[in-house]
Amino acid sequence: MTFPFKLVATDLDGTLLRGDETVSERTREALAAATSAGAAHIVVTGRSVPWTRHILDDLGYDGLAVCGQGAQVYHAGEHKLLTSLTLDRQLAGLALSKVEAEVGPLALAASRDGLEGEVLVGPGYRVHEGRLPYVFVEDASEMWAAPLNKVYLQHPELDDDALATAARAAVGNLVDVVMAGPGVVEILPLGLSKATGLSLAARRLGVKAADTIAFGDMPNDIPMFGWARHGVAMANAHDTLKAVAHEITASNEHDGIAVVLEELLRTGSVAATPH
């Protein structure tokens, strides 16, 4: 049976990873079967390289990965950054001042560029406890001292959707704003998305959008679904992503990626899904 895609693109958090940041054996086996059938697997994540590398290493993953919401194309096997796009710090500062003029003071964090780029966390920013490293800075101005991939925003009262909507309206065409997960609203370079990075990586692999199936769970996956031939939202996905998905599968806790891949491997076909 012929596998109908040449590229399987998977988000990490809420998609490939379970809540404990592990990948199930069933999902590992389904991905291995898809790659044995001729498809490439590519991770496409909002995490920057330093927050992604340990997961790729655990998977024995040695191909390309798209990190930092599309800003970075990383070669996992060679531990090399192939492309990296940084945020214009002057524009970002102007954008933040416009957002704060609308909603009041924000708590900030920032992801520095590079293979070893640290995530700097400013006063009042709430971090998710876990194994991801960060550096607390007393003075938020320290965040702007070196090139950045993105800036994280939090508001003391507004929820993620409300903050993202207000920020998007305030910044105009200075930067892009995405909601990438619970408590994760980000400012990115204008025009950057997961689709940007995925298209660059796919070109390096010699595959096209029409060859690609993509899995995701959050609004920042919408451009990737728009680019790929077939977009699959997890059962736990944000409603805005489900609305544009071609298919909805089981949750990340219940092997949603494996459910779809196993069926594709069994039947060799996918229903027609015109954009």
mmCIF file with all atom_site columns, C-alpha atoms in Angstrom, residues 96 100 103-110 120-127 140 143 151-156 163 183 185:
data_model
loop_
_atom_site.group_PDB
_atom_site.id
_atom_site.type_symbol
_atom_site.label_atom_id
_atom_site.label_alt_id
_atom_site.label_comp_id
_atom_site.label_asym_id
_atom_site.label_entity_id
_atom_site.label_seq_id
_atom_site.pdbx_PDB_ins_code
_atom_site.Cartn_x
_atom_site.Cartn_y
_atom_site.Cartn_z
_atom_site.occupancy
_atom_site.B_iso_or_equiv
_atom_site.pdbx_formal_charge
_atom_site.auth_seq_id
_atom_site.auth_comp_id
_atom_site.auth_asym_id
_atom_site.auth_atom_id
_atom_site.pdbx_PDB_model_num
ATOM 1  C CA . LEU A 1 96  ? 4.454  46.766 23.035 1.00 0.00 ? 96  LEU A CA 1
ATOM 2  C CA . GLU A 1 100 ? 0.094  48.685 26.838 1.00 0.00 ? 100 GLU A CA 1
ATOM 3  C CA . VAL A 1 103 ? -4.712 47.230 27.940 1.00 0.00 ? 103 VAL A CA 1
ATOM 4  C CA . GLY A 1 104 ? -2.315 48.495 30.613 1.00 0.00 ? 104 GLY A CA 1
ATOM 5  C CA . PRO A 1 105 ? 0.996  47.030 31.855 1.00 0.00 ? 105 PRO A CA 1
ATOM 6  C CA . LEU A 1 106 ? 2.121  43.634 30.588 1.00 0.00 ? 106 LEU A CA 1
ATOM 7  C CA . ALA A 1 107 ? 4.449  41.012 32.024 1.00 0.00 ? 107 ALA A CA 1
ATOM 8  C CA . LEU A 1 108 ? 7.087  40.006 29.497 1.00 0.00 ? 108 LEU A CA 1
ATOM 9  C CA . ALA A 1 109 ? 9.468  37.213 28.584 1.00 0.00 ? 109 ALA A CA 1
ATOM 10 C CA . ALA A 1 110 ? 11.721 36.926 25.546 1.00 0.00 ? 110 ALA A CA 1
ATOM 11 C CA . LEU A 1 120 ? 14.520 35.561 29.735 1.00 0.00 ? 120 LEU A CA 1
ATOM 12 C CA . VAL A 1 121 ? 11.603 36.069 32.122 1.00 0.00 ? 121 VAL A CA 1
ATOM 13 C CA . GLY A 1 122 ? 10.745 39.499 33.495 1.00 0.00 ? 122 GLY A CA 1
ATOM 14 C CA . PRO A 1 123 ? 8.995  40.536 36.716 1.00 0.00 ? 123 PRO A CA 1
ATOM 15 C CA . GLY A 1 124 ? 5.442  39.219 37.076 1.00 0.00 ? 124 GLY A CA 1
ATOM 16 C CA . TYR A 1 125 ? 5.614  36.759 34.188 1.00 0.00 ? 125 TYR A CA 1
ATOM 17 C CA . ARG A 1 126 ? 4.078  33.390 35.186 1.00 0.00 ? 126 ARG A CA 1
ATOM 18 C CA . VAL A 1 127 ? 6.132  30.438 33.974 1.00 0.00 ? 127 VAL A CA 1
ATOM 19 C CA . ALA A 1 140 ? 13.001 43.915 31.862 1.00 0.00 ? 140 ALA A CA 1
ATOM 20 C CA . MET A 1 143 ? 15.718 41.390 27.477 1.00 0.00 ? 143 MET A CA 1
ATOM 21 C CA . VAL A 1 151 ? 8.546  38.268 22.945 1.00 0.00 ? 151 VAL A CA 1
ATOM 22 C CA . TYR A 1 152 ? 5.954  36.633 25.211 1.00 0.00 ? 152 TYR A CA 1
ATOM 23 C CA . LEU A 1 153 ? 3.111  38.697 26.688 1.00 0.00 ? 153 LEU A CA 1
ATOM 24 C CA . GLN A 1 154 ? 0.921  38.165 29.745 1.00 0.00 ? 154 GLN A CA 1
ATOM 25 C CA . HIS A 1 155 ? -1.782 40.362 31.227 1.00 0.00 ? 155 HIS A CA 1
ATOM 26 C CA . PRO A 1 156 ? -2.892 40.239 34.871 1.00 0.00 ? 156 PRO A CA 1
ATOM 27 C CA . LEU A 1 163 ? -5.090 39.517 25.049 1.00 0.00 ? 163 LEU A CA 1
ATOM 28 C CA . GLY A 1 183 ? -0.678 31.398 28.770 1.00 0.00 ? 183 GLY A CA 1
ATOM 29 C CA . VAL A 1 185 ? 0.726  34.969 23.548 1.00 0.00 ? 185 VAL A CA 1
#
